[in-house]
Rosetta silent file (secondary structure, phi, psi, omega in degrees, C-alpha in Angstrom):
SEQUENCE: MMALDISSDSRLIITGSADKNVKIWGLDFGDCHKSIFAHSDSIMTVGFVPGTHYFFSAGKDRMIKYWDGDKFDQILTVPGHHGEVCPRFAACCLSRHDTRLAVPACWIARICSRKTNQFFSTSA
SCORE:     score description
SCORE:     0.000 S_00000001
   1 L     0.000  113.908 -177.596   -0.283    0.491    0.533 S_00000001
   2 L  -108.316  -35.330 -151.551    1.794    3.316   -0.988 S_00000001
   3 L  -150.475  147.103 -161.807   -1.496    5.785   -0.085 S_00000001
   4 L  -124.794  164.989  155.747   -4.268    6.038    2.528 S_00000001
   5 L   178.534  140.019  140.178   -7.434    8.610    2.864 S_00000001
   6 L  -138.346  162.882  178.080  -10.759    7.654    4.618 S_00000001
   7 L   -15.950  176.545  165.268  -14.120    9.531    4.232 S_00000001
   8 L  -100.768  -12.851  165.110  -15.150   12.568    6.308 S_00000001
   9 L   -80.520   19.999 -162.503  -17.971   10.137    7.679 S_00000001
  10 L    24.075   24.106  179.142  -15.061    7.591    8.601 S_00000001
  11 L   -63.304  -46.546 -143.050  -17.974    4.857    6.258 S_00000001
  12 E  -138.670 -171.281 -168.703  -15.035    3.862    3.769 S_00000001
  13 E  -171.704  139.472  151.357  -11.284    4.010    3.178 S_00000001
  14 L  -125.762  150.534  -73.706   -9.238    3.843    0.152 S_00000001
  15 L  -179.679  135.734  160.310   -6.204    1.994   -0.737 S_00000001
  16 L  -117.209  152.594  160.741   -3.292    3.074   -4.048 S_00000001
  17 L  -137.712 -162.078 -171.601   -0.915    0.141   -3.781 S_00000001
  18 L  -115.424   13.867  149.965    1.979   -0.457   -6.290 S_00000001
  19 L   -88.549   25.583  165.843   -0.065   -3.276   -8.133 S_00000001
  20 L    94.011  -32.514 -145.719   -1.812   -0.735   -9.478 S_00000001
  21 L  -106.909  145.977  175.857   -4.993   -1.226   -7.641 S_00000001
  22 L   -90.346  172.008 -133.088   -7.533    1.541   -6.006 S_00000001
  23 L  -132.924  -30.655 -167.620   -8.804   -0.189   -2.808 S_00000001
  24 L    -2.815  140.342 -165.844  -12.278    0.400   -1.110 S_00000001
  25 E  -154.324  135.936  142.823  -13.016   -0.974    2.452 S_00000001
  26 E   -61.507  124.025  149.072  -16.309   -0.408    5.122 S_00000001
  27 L   -82.195   66.123  162.232  -14.845    0.719    8.322 S_00000001
  28 L  -127.442  -58.684  153.526  -17.941   -1.112    9.816 S_00000001
  29 L  -128.143   25.317  171.869  -16.106   -4.734    9.430 S_00000001
  30 L    46.204   87.082  141.189  -12.602   -3.820    7.216 S_00000001
  31 E  -115.383  148.606  175.112  -14.055   -5.366    4.502 S_00000001
  32 E   -95.987  146.121  176.249  -12.822   -4.968    1.108 S_00000001
  33 L   -84.964   16.195 -115.864  -16.081   -3.454   -1.095 S_00000001
  34 L   130.682  100.781  179.494  -14.532   -2.992   -3.935 S_00000001
  35 L  -157.506   80.657   62.708  -10.284   -3.606   -5.661 S_00000001
  36 L    70.975  125.478  164.349  -10.392   -1.791   -9.071 S_00000001
  37 L  -117.093   98.642 -135.217   -7.311   -2.199  -11.828 S_00000001
  38 L  -117.559  -43.770  178.366   -7.649    1.733  -11.441 S_00000001
  39 L  -128.288 -148.755 -166.312   -3.965    2.959  -13.573 S_00000001
  40 L  -128.470   13.786 -164.076   -1.985    1.363  -15.823 S_00000001
  41 L  -149.408  179.529 -171.222    1.516    1.903  -13.640 S_00000001
  42 L   -74.281  132.719 -145.130    2.015    2.306   -9.066 S_00000001
  43 L   -98.113  151.821 -148.141   -0.730    4.070   -8.012 S_00000001
  44 L  -136.267  -23.403  150.819    0.954    6.744   -5.633 S_00000001
  45 L  -137.757  151.208  150.245   -1.287    8.949   -3.754 S_00000001
  46 L  -157.302 -136.844 -153.388   -5.531    9.497   -3.176 S_00000001
  47 E   164.372  134.030  177.180   -8.038   11.681   -1.415 S_00000001
  48 L  -110.951   91.117  131.674  -11.878   11.958   -1.393 S_00000001
  49 L    25.196   57.707 -177.589  -12.884   14.245   -1.994 S_00000001
  50 L   -12.762  122.926 -179.626  -14.223   16.316    2.027 S_00000001
  51 L    71.867   11.982 -161.670  -17.828   15.475    2.528 S_00000001
  52 L  -163.251  169.823 -167.592  -18.971   13.185   -0.014 S_00000001
  53 L  -124.822   71.793  162.768  -17.463    9.545   -1.013 S_00000001
  54 E  -127.639  154.867 -169.049  -15.744   10.608   -4.742 S_00000001
  55 E  -158.536  156.935 -147.331  -12.070   10.332   -4.513 S_00000001
  56 E  -141.179  112.515  145.700   -9.439   11.377   -6.593 S_00000001
  57 L  -113.575 -164.301 -152.240   -5.627    8.935   -7.401 S_00000001
  58 L  -106.526  -17.445 -145.715   -3.015    9.422   -8.380 S_00000001
  59 L  -101.169 -162.073 -170.463    0.919    7.567  -10.277 S_00000001
  60 L   -56.102  -16.984 -179.356    2.840    7.255  -12.099 S_00000001
  61 L   -39.694  -85.730 -178.509    0.680    6.804  -15.683 S_00000001
  62 L   156.863   58.201  167.725    0.851   10.398  -14.665 S_00000001
  63 L  -115.366  150.505  156.690   -3.047   10.387  -14.975 S_00000001
  64 E  -108.978   82.972  174.353   -5.586   11.959  -12.261 S_00000001
  65 E   -78.375  176.338  170.235   -9.280    9.666  -12.086 S_00000001
  66 E  -114.911  129.398 -176.059  -12.138   10.597  -10.380 S_00000001
  67 E  -134.962  131.223  152.249  -14.228    7.379   -8.588 S_00000001
  68 E   -52.122  108.324 -166.316  -17.787    7.170   -7.671 S_00000001
  69 L  -105.572  -76.871  119.515  -16.513    5.652   -4.294 S_00000001
  70 L    52.261  -29.679 -162.936  -20.460    4.752   -3.644 S_00000001
  71 L  -123.773  -28.794 -106.408  -20.885    3.100   -7.580 S_00000001
  72 L    21.836   -4.871 -178.225  -17.183    2.041   -8.372 S_00000001
  73 L   -70.115  144.425 -174.135  -17.376    3.554  -11.336 S_00000001
  74 E   -73.750  167.230  168.197  -14.093    6.022  -12.900 S_00000001
  75 E  -137.281  -25.700  165.397  -16.270    9.626  -13.643 S_00000001
  76 E  -164.178 -178.860  169.302  -13.399   11.004  -15.436 S_00000001
  77 E  -142.702  128.708  176.318   -9.554   11.158  -16.206 S_00000001
  78 E   -65.980  118.193  165.508   -7.606   13.869  -15.740 S_00000001
  79 L   -95.896  170.786 -178.242   -5.133   14.456  -18.581 S_00000001
  80 L    41.455   30.504  135.146   -1.769   16.133  -19.191 S_00000001
  81 L   -48.273  146.422 -162.602    0.839   15.514  -15.924 S_00000001
  82 L  -141.080   64.769  144.862    4.095   15.898  -18.184 S_00000001
  83 L  -179.615 -172.212  179.279    5.843   13.519  -15.188 S_00000001
  84 L   -81.364  157.733 -172.471    4.836   10.834  -12.459 S_00000001
  85 E   -89.720  138.912 -171.993    3.176   11.841   -8.972 S_00000001
  86 L   -80.303   34.506 -177.004    6.269   12.343   -7.239 S_00000001
  87 H    17.361  -61.194  147.368    6.282    9.734   -4.442 S_00000001
  88 H   -35.560  -62.709 -168.544    8.218   11.951   -1.840 S_00000001
  89 H  -112.361   77.058 -166.366    5.747   14.396   -1.748 S_00000001
  90 L  -109.456  149.759 -159.837    2.251   12.399   -3.072 S_00000001
  91 L  -169.196   70.654 -169.856   -0.544   14.021   -1.792 S_00000001
  92 L   -84.022  166.422  161.696   -3.992   15.385   -3.639 S_00000001
  93 E  -171.148  136.444  175.706   -5.530   18.168   -2.025 S_00000001
  94 E   -45.202  134.330  160.628   -9.150   19.932   -2.005 S_00000001
  95 L  -113.368  161.889  172.897   -8.712   23.537   -1.236 S_00000001
  96 L     5.749  -49.389 -148.669  -10.404   25.193    2.012 S_00000001
  97 L  -120.528   22.605  163.824  -14.072   25.828   -0.394 S_00000001
  98 L    73.960    0.786 -168.511  -13.734   22.091   -3.008 S_00000001
  99 L   -79.334  -35.416 -171.133  -12.818   24.424   -5.801 S_00000001
 100 E  -106.162  145.565 -179.082   -8.904   23.885   -6.751 S_00000001
 101 E  -138.999   88.706  146.149   -7.569   19.752   -7.058 S_00000001
 102 E   -99.861  140.593 -165.047   -3.851   20.067   -6.494 S_00000001
 103 L  -121.358  143.191  159.770   -1.946   17.158   -7.408 S_00000001
 104 E  -120.001  164.228 -151.608    2.126   17.326   -7.369 S_00000001
 105 E  -132.911  158.481 -176.870    4.421   15.766  -10.194 S_00000001
 106 L   -89.897  129.991  168.316    8.320   15.983   -9.379 S_00000001
 107 L    97.650   -3.548 -150.254    9.494   19.264  -10.027 S_00000001
 108 L  -138.116  163.525  142.386    5.601   20.591  -10.724 S_00000001
 109 E  -137.958  175.619 -171.840    2.334   20.998   -9.584 S_00000001
 110 L   -87.285 -147.098  159.026   -1.234   20.270  -11.864 S_00000001
 111 L   177.843   81.313 -152.596   -3.332   22.804  -10.075 S_00000001
 112 E   -83.219  153.567 -160.935   -7.088   21.832  -11.446 S_00000001
 113 E  -169.909  109.381  159.651   -9.791   24.888  -11.168 S_00000001
 114 L   -16.116  -65.923  167.390  -13.571   23.688  -10.807 S_00000001
 115 L   -88.845  -12.345  151.912  -14.885   26.256  -13.115 S_00000001
 116 L  -119.424   14.359 -176.455  -12.217   25.068  -15.863 S_00000001
 117 L  -125.267  137.744  167.530  -11.935   21.796  -15.470 S_00000001
 118 L   -50.806   21.587  165.716  -15.033   19.087  -14.817 S_00000001
 119 L   -58.381  -24.082 -163.886  -14.160   17.131  -11.662 S_00000001
 120 L  -114.389  146.755  139.054  -16.448   17.826   -9.305 S_00000001
 121 L  -119.313  163.047 -134.989  -20.160   16.614   -9.157 S_00000001
 122 L   -99.808 -105.025 -125.262  -22.629   18.635   -8.271 S_00000001
 123 L   -57.673  -90.279 -171.942  -25.127   16.205   -7.343 S_00000001
 124 L   173.639    0.000    0.000  -25.470   14.333   -4.249 S_00000001
């Protein structure tokens, strides 16, 4: 396991690993709800959108992916990273008002805005 996050309601855990899989775990019984082959290379970071079960994953394949943790569906792939997500600084960060996403790569950070990138779902 290379990355882990807990949903803000403490019901789900997501993990990302070198085997290219995202796993969604239930905290009630500790069982794995779903294992998804998510990336073509190691997953370096995962992170929930606060107040939801939507989450992001990013890895060495230079892709950021957006997921629905309840339906186990991929919603969107955000291409355009010019390098892999850097393992020393692997973290997806959402701004305080959930309007921007920052994912660091080696030497640069990709900033996505809700206004210019449709990566946030407005439905509950």
